[in-house]
Coordinates of C-alpha atoms in Angstrom, one line a residue:
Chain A
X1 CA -24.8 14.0 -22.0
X2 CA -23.0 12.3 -19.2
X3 CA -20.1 13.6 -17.7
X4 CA -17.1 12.0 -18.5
X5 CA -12.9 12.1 -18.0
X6 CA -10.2 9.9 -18.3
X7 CA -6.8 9.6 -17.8
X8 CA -4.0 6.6 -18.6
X9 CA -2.0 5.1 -15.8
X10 CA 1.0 3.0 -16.4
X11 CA 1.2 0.0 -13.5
X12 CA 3.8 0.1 -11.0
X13 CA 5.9 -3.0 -9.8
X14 CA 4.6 -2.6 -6.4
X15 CA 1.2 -2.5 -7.5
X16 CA 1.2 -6.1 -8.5
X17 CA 1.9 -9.5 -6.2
X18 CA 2.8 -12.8 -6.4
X19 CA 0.3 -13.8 -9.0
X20 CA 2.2 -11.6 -11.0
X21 CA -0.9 -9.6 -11.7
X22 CA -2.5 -5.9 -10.0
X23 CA -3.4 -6.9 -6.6
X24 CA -7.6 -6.2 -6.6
X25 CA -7.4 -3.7 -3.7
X26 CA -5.3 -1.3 -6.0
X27 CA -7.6 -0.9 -8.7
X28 CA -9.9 1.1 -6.1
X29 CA -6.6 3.0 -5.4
X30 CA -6.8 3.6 -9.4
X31 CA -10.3 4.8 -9.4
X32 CA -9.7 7.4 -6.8
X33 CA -6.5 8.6 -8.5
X34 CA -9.4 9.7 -11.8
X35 CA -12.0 10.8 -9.5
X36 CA -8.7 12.8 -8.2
X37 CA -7.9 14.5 -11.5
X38 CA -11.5 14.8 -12.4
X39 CA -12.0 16.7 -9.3
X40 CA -8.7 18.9 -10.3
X41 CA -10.0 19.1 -13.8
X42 CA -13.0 21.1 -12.6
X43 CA -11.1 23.3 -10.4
X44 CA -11.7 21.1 -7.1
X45 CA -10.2 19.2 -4.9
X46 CA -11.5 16.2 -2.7
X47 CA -10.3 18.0 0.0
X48 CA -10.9 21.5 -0.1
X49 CA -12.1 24.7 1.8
X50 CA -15.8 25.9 0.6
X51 CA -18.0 28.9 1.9
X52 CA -16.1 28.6 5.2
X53 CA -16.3 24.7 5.4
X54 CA -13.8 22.0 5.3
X55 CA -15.4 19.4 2.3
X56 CA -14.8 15.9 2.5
X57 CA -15.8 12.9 0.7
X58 CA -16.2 10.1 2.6
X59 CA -16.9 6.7 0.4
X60 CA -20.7 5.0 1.1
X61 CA -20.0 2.3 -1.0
X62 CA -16.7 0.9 -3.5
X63 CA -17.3 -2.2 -5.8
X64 CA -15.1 -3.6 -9.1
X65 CA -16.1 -6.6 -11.2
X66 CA -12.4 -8.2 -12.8
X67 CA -13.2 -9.1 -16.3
X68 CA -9.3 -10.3 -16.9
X69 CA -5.6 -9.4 -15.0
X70 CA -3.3 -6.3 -15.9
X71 CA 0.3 -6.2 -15.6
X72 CA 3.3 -4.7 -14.6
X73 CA 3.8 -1.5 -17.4
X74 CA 1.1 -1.9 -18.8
X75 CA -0.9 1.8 -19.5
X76 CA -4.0 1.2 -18.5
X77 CA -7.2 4.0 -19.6
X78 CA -9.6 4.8 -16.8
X79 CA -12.3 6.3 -18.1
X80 CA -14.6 8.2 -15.5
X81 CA -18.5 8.8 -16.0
X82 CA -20.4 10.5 -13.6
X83 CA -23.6 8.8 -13.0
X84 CA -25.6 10.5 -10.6
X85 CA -25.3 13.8 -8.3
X86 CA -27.9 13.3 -5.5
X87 CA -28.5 16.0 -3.0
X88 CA -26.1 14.9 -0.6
X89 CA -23.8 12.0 -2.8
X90 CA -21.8 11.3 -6.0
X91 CA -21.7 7.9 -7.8
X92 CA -19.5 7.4 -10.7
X93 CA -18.5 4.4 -12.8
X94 CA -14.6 3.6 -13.6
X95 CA -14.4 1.3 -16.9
X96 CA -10.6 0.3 -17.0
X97 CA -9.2 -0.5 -20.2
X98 CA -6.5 -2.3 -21.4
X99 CA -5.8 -2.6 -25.2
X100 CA -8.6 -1.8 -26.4
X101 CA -10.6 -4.6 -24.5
X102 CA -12.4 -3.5 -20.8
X103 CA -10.5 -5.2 -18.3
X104 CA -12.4 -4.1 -15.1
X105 CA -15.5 -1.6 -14.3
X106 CA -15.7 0.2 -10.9
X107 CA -18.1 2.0 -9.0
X108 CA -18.0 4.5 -6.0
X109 CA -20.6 6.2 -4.2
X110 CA -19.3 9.1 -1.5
X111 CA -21.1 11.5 0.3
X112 CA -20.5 15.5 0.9
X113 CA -19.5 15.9 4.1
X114 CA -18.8 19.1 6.7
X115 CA -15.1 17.9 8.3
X116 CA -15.3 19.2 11.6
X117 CA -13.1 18.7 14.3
X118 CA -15.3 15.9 16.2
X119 CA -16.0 14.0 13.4
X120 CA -18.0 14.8 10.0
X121 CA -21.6 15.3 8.7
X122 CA -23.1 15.1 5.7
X123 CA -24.7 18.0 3.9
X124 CA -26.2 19.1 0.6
X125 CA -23.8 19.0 -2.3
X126 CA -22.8 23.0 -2.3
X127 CA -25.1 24.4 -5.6
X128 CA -21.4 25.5 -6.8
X129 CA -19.6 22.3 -6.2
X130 CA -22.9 20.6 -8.2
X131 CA -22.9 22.1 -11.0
X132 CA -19.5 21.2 -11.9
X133 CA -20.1 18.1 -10.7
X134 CA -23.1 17.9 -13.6
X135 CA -21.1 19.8 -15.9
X136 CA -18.1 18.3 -16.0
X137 CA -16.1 21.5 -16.3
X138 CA -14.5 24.2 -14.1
X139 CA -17.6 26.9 -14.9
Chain B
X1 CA -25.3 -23.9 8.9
X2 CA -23.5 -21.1 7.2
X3 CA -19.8 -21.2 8.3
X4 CA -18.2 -18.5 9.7
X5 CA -14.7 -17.7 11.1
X6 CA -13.6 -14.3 12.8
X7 CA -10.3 -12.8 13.4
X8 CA -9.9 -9.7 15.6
X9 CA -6.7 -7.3 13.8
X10 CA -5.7 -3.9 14.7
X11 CA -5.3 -0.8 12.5
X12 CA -1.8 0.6 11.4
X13 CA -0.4 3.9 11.2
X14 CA 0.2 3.4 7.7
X15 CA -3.8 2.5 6.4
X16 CA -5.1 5.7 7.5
X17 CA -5.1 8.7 5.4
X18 CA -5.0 12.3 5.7
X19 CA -8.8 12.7 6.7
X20 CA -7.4 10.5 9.9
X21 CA -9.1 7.4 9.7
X22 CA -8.3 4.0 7.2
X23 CA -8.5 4.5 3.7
X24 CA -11.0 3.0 2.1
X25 CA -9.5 0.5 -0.5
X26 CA -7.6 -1.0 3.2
X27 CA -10.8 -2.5 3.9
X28 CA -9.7 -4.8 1.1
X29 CA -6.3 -6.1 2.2
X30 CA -8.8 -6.9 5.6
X31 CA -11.1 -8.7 4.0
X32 CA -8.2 -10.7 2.2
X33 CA -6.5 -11.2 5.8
X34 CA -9.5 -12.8 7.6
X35 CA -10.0 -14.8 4.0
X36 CA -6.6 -15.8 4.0
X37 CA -6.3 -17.0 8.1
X38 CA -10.1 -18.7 7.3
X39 CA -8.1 -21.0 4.5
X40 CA -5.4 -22.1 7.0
X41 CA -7.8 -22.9 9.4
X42 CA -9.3 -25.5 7.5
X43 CA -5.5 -26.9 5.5
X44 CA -5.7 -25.0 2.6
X45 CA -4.0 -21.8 1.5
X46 CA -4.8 -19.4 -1.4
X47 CA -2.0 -20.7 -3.5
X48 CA -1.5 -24.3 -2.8
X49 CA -0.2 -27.2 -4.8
X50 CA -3.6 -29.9 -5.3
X51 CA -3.4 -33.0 -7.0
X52 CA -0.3 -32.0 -9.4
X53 CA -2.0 -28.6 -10.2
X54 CA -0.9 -24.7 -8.7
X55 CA -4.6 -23.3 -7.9
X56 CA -5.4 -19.8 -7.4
X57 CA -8.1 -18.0 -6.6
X58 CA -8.4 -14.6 -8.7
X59 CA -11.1 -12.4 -7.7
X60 CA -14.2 -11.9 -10.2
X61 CA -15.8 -9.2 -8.0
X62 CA -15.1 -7.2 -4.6
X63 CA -17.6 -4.6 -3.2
X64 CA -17.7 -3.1 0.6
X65 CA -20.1 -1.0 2.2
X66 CA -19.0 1.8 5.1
X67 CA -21.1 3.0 7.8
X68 CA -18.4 4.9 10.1
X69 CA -14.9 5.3 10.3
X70 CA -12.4 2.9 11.7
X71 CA -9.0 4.8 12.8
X72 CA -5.3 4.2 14.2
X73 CA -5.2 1.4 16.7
X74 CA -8.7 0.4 16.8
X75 CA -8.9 -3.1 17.1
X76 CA -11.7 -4.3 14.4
X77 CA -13.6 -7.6 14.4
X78 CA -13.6 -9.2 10.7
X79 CA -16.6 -12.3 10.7
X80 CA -16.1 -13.9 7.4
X81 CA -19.6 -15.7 6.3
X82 CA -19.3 -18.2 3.4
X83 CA -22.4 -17.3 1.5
X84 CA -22.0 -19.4 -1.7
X85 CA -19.5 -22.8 -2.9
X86 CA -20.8 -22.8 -6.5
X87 CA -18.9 -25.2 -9.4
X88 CA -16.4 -22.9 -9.8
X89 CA -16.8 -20.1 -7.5
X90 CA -17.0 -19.1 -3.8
X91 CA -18.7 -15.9 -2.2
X92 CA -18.2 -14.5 1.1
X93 CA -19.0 -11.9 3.6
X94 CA -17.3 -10.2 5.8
X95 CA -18.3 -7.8 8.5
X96 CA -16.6 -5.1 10.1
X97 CA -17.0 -4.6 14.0
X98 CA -15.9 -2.0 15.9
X99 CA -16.9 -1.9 19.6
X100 CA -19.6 -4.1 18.6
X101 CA -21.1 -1.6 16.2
X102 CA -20.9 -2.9 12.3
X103 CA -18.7 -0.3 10.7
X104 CA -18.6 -2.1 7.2
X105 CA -19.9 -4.7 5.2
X106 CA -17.5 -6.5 2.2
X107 CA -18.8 -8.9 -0.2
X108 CA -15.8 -10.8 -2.5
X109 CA -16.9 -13.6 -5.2
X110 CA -13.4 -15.7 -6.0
X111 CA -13.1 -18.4 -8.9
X112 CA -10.9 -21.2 -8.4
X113 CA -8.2 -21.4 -11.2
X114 CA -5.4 -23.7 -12.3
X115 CA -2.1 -21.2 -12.5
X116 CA -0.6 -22.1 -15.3
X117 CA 2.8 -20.7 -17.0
X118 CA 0.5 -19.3 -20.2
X119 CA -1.9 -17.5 -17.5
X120 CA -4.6 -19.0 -15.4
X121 CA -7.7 -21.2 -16.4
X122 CA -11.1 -21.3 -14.3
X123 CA -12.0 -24.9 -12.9
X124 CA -14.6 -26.5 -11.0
X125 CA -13.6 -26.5 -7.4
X126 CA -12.3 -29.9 -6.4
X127 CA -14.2 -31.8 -4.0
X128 CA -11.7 -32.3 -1.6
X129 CA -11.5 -28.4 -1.3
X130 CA -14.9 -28.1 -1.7
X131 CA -15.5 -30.1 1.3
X132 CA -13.5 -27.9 3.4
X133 CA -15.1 -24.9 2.5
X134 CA -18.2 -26.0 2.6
X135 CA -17.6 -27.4 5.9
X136 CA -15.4 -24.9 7.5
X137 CA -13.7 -27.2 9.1
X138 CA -9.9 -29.3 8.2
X139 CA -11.7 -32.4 7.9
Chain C
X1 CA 29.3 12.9 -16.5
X2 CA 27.0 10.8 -14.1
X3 CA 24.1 9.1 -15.7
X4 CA 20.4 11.6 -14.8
X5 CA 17.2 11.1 -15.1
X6 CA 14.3 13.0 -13.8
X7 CA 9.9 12.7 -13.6
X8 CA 7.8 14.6 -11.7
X9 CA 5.1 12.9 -10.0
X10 CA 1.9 14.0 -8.0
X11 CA 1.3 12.3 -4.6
X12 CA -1.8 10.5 -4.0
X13 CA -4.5 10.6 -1.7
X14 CA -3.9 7.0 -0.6
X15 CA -0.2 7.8 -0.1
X16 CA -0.8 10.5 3.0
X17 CA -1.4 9.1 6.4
X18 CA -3.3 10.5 9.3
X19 CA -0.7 13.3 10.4
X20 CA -1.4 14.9 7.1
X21 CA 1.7 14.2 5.3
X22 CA 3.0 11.1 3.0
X23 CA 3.7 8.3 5.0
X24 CA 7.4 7.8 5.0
X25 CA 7.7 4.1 3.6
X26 CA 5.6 5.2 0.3
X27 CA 9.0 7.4 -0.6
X28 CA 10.1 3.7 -1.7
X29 CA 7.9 3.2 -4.2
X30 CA 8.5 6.8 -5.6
X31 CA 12.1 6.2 -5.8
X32 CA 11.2 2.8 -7.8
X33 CA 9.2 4.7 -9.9
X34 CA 11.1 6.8 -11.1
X35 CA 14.0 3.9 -11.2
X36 CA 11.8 2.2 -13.3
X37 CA 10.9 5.2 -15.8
X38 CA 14.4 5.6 -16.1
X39 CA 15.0 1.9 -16.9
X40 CA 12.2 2.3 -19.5
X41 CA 14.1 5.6 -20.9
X42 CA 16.9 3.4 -21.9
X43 CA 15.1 0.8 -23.7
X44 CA 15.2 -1.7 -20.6
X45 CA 12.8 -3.1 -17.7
X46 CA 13.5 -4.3 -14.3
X47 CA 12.3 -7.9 -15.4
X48 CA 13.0 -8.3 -18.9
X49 CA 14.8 -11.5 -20.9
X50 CA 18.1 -11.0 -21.9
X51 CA 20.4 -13.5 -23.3
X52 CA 17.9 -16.8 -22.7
X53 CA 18.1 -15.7 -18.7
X54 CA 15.1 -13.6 -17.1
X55 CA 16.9 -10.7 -15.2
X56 CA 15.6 -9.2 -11.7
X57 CA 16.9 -6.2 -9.8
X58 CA 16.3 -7.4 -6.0
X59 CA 17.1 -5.0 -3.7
X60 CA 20.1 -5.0 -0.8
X61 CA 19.6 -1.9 0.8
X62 CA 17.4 1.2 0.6
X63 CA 17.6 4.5 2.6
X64 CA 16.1 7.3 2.7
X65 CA 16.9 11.1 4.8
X66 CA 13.7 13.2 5.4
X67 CA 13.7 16.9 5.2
X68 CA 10.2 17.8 5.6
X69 CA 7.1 16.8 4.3
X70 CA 5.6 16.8 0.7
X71 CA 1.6 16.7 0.9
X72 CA -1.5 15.7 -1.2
X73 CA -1.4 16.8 -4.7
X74 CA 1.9 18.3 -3.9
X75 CA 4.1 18.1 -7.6
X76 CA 7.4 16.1 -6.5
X77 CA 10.1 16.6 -8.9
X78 CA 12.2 13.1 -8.6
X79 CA 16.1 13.4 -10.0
X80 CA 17.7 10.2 -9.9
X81 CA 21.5 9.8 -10.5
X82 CA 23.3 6.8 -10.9
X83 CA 26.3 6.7 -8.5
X84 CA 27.6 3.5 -9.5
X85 CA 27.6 0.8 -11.6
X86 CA 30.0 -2.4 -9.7
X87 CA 30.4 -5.7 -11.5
X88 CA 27.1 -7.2 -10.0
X89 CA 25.5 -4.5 -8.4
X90 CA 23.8 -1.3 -9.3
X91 CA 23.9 2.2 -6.9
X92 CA 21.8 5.1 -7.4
X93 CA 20.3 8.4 -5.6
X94 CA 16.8 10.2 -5.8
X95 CA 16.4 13.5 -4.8
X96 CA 13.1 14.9 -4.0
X97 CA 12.5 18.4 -4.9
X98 CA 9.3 20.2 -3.9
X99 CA 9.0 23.9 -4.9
X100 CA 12.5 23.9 -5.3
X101 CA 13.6 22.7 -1.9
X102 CA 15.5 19.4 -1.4
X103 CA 12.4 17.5 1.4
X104 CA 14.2 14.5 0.7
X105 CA 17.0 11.9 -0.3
X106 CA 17.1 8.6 -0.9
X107 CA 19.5 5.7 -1.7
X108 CA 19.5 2.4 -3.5
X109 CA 21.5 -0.6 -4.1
X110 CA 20.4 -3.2 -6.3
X111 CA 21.3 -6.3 -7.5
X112 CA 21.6 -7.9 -11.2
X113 CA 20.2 -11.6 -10.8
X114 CA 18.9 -14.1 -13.0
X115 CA 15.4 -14.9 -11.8
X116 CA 15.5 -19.0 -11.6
X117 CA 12.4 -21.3 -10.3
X118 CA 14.1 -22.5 -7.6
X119 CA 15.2 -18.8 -6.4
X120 CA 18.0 -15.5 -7.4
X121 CA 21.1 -15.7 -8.5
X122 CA 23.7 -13.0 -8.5
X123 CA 25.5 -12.5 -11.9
X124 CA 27.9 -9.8 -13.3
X125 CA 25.6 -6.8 -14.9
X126 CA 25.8 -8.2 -19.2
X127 CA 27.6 -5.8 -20.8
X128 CA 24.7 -4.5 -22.9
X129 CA 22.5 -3.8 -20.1
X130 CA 26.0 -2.3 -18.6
X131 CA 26.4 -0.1 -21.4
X132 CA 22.9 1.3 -20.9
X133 CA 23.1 2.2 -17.3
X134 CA 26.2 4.0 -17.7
X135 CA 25.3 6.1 -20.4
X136 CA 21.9 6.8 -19.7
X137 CA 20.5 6.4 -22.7
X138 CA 19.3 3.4 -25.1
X139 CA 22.1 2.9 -27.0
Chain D
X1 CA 21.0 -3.0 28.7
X2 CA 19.1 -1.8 25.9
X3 CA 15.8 -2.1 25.6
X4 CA 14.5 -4.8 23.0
X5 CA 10.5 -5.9 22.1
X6 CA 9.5 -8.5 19.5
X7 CA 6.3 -9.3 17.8
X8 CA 5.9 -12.2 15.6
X9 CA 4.1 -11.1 12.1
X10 CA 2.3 -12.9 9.4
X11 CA 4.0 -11.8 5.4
X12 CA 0.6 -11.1 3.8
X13 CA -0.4 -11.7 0.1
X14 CA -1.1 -8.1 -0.8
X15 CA 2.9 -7.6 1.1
X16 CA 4.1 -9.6 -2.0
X17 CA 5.0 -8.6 -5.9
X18 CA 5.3 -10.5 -8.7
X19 CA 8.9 -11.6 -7.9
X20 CA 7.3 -13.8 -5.4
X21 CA 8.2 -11.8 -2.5
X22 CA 8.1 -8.9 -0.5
X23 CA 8.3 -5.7 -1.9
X24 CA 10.8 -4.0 -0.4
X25 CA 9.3 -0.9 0.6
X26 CA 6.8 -2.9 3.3
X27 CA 10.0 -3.7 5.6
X28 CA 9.6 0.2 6.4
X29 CA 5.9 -0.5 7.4
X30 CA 7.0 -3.7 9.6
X31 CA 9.0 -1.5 11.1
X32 CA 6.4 0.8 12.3
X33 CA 4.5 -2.2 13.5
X34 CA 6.9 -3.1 15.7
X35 CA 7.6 0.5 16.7
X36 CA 4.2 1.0 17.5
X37 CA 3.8 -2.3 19.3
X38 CA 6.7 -1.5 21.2
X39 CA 5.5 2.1 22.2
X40 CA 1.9 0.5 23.1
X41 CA 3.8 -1.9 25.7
X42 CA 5.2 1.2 27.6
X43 CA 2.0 2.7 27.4
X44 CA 2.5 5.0 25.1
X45 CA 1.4 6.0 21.7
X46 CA 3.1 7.7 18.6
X47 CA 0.1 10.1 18.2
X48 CA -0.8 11.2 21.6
X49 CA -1.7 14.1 24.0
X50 CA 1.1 14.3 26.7
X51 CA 1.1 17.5 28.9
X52 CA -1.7 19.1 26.6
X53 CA 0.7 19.4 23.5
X54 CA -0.4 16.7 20.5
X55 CA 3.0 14.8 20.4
X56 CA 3.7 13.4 17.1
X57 CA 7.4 11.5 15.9
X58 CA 7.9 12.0 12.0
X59 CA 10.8 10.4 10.4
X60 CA 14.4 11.8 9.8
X61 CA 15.9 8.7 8.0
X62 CA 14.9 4.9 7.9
X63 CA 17.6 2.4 6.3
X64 CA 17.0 -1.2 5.9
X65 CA 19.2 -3.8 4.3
X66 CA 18.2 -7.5 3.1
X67 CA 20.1 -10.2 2.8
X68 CA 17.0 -12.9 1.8
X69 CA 13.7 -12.8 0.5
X70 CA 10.6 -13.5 3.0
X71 CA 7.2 -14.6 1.5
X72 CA 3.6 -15.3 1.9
X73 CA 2.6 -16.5 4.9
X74 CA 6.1 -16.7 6.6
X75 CA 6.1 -15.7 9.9
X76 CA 8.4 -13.2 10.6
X77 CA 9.8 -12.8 13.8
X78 CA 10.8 -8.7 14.4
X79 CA 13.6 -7.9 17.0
X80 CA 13.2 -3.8 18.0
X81 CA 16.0 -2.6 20.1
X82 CA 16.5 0.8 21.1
X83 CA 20.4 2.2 20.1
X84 CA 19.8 5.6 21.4
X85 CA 17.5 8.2 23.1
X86 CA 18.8 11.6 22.2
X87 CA 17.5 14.7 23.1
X88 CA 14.7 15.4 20.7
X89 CA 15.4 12.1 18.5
X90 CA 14.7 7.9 18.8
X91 CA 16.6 5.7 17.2
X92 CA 16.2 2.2 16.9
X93 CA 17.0 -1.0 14.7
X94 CA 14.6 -3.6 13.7
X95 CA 16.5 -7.2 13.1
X96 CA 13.9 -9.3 10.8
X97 CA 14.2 -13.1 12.1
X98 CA 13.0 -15.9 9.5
X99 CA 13.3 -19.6 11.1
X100 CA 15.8 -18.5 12.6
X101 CA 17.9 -16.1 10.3
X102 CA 18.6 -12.6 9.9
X103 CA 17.0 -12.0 6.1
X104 CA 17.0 -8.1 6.7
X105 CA 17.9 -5.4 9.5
X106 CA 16.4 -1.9 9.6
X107 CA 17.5 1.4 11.3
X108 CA 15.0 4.5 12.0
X109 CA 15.6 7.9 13.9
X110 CA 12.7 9.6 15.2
X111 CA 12.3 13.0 16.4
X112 CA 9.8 14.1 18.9
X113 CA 7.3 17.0 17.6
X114 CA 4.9 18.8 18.9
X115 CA 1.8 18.3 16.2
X116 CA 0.3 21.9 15.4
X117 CA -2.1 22.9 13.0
X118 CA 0.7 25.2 11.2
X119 CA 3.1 22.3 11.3
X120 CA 5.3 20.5 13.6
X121 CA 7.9 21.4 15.9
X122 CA 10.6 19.3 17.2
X123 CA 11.0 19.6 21.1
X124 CA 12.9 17.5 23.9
X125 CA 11.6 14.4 24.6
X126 CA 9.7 15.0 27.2
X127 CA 11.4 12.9 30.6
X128 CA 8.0 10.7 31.1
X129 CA 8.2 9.6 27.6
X130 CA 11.9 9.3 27.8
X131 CA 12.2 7.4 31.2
X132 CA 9.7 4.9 29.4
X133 CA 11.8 4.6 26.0
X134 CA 15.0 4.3 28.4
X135 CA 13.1 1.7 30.5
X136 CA 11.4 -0.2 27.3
X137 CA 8.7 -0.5 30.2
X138 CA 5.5 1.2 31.8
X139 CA 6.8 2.9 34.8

């Protein structure tokens, strides 16, 4: 069974613009705010010592697809799935909705990464950090 | 030929993040920047007044690759590439130079809609617009 | 007794900047969040209808003394207090506590206008909406 | 006579929200702009190596005041003049020019840290730096 999380976020006034509607770059802001959580949720953190190393996640790849606007205060239900741990990346899907109906659906690929002073390097997902990436809970 | 239309735009303090370089939904607002300045340069702007109607341009679908970090001050290159005028939509490119290296890759599909008081209501892209963007060029 | 409201709010990814710490215009947005929450708490919103007018809160100033820094997935208690309500205009205070220590305070004035198509105009607070901010509570 | 810098600045559509017009909270990031503009003329930079210390300048209070809306695609002139250089602290006001009117004015102060990893430190302004923030030129 896929991993899944989700949390509700109520829009903020300087989330939306002149349209009157969520500017499109924010709802990538949204999806990292649940990856966020679901990180916490399994007792990590996107940034976080491990086995001596500074982790990072640097994104490969972001993409949404609108399916209709959302609005100031409206509570909005990100619902997470994890859809793949490679040996060395993460893709999840974010399905956004709104009333009921789905509203937007995101998807972010990021890569494990050594932060090091110079710059950062990709490694193998840590075997601890996987597994509660596949499990979906702090185990 | 395909048009194209670059802008060259420095990074700010305030799009990086803590892992030092600019946050990933920032590439975004870019892409929207060099979008926006390609519009002016051929008469039109992204919420304009046309033939008695307010059209808008609401975005269907936004996706960006990353293949290194851009970071404070760096000046980028953004090359916008119309790939597509369909009947009611328009696709571009745009691609991220750094010191003549491609640092990122954005892809944003846009449908043209009449703004209306009740919401917002797709329509085929008029021809005088059409023209333009097709052409890339005020003519 | 003055008018209090408080929420507690965790910072964001996005919201930190490359020096490690949240960038110091995104203390705005918390203080309008929790102005907004509070709004909410007495049964009104920052643009709402109200007697056949649509009502908007623009601001005239905003200010905001920095103590020391709040960080990434820091919990940032917000307490705002309402230092005045003037015939037109509407004064409050935010104080951010992290851990118990005061790292910041901030200061708004906004004020009450009826949102027109052509523009803002200023207009006495109504005296329900009055009511409301004074006592703090939806009444 | 104090030193003064201008840039001239483009109001972008993600600046706006759905009153139409700037959010408030990006006059703080204009000001950096201009800041860091400013600081670039002199040849300087706000997060730079001087004298093998990693010289950073975090905020103590910023303050801004509008008296008029600006909008998408205005072009905003932004007026930076230095009021004081104190011993460890910068201060400076940012008049925000709009064909030709004053629609806002800011006020920041500065201090001058040395960036460690523990923290930061605030320490004199180091007399290079200062001479060149006195000067408002390279020299």
């Amino acid at each position: 069974m896929p991993t899944e999380f989700s949390i509700t976020r109520r829009v903020q006034f300087a989330e939306t613009d002149m349209a009157g509607i969520v500017h499109f770059a924010n709802y990538f802001r949204m999806m990292e705010e649940v990856e966020h959580a679901f990180f916490r949720s399994i007792g990590l953190s996107v940034s976080m010592q491990h086995d001596g190393m500074h982790i990072g996640w640097p994104r490969v790849s972001a993409a949404c697809e609108y399916f209709g606007p959302i609005r100031f205060e409206d509570d909005v239900q990100l619902n997470l799935r994890v859809t793949k741990v490679g040996e060395k990346s993460f893709n999840y899907e974010v399905e956004f909705l709104w009333e009921g109906r789905r509203v937007a659906l995101g998807k972010m690929t990021s890569v494990c990464c050594e932060m090091l002073e110079t710059g950062m390097r990709s490694i193998p997902i840590p075997p601890g950090i996987r597994k509660k990436l596949e499990n979906g809970k702090d185990s």
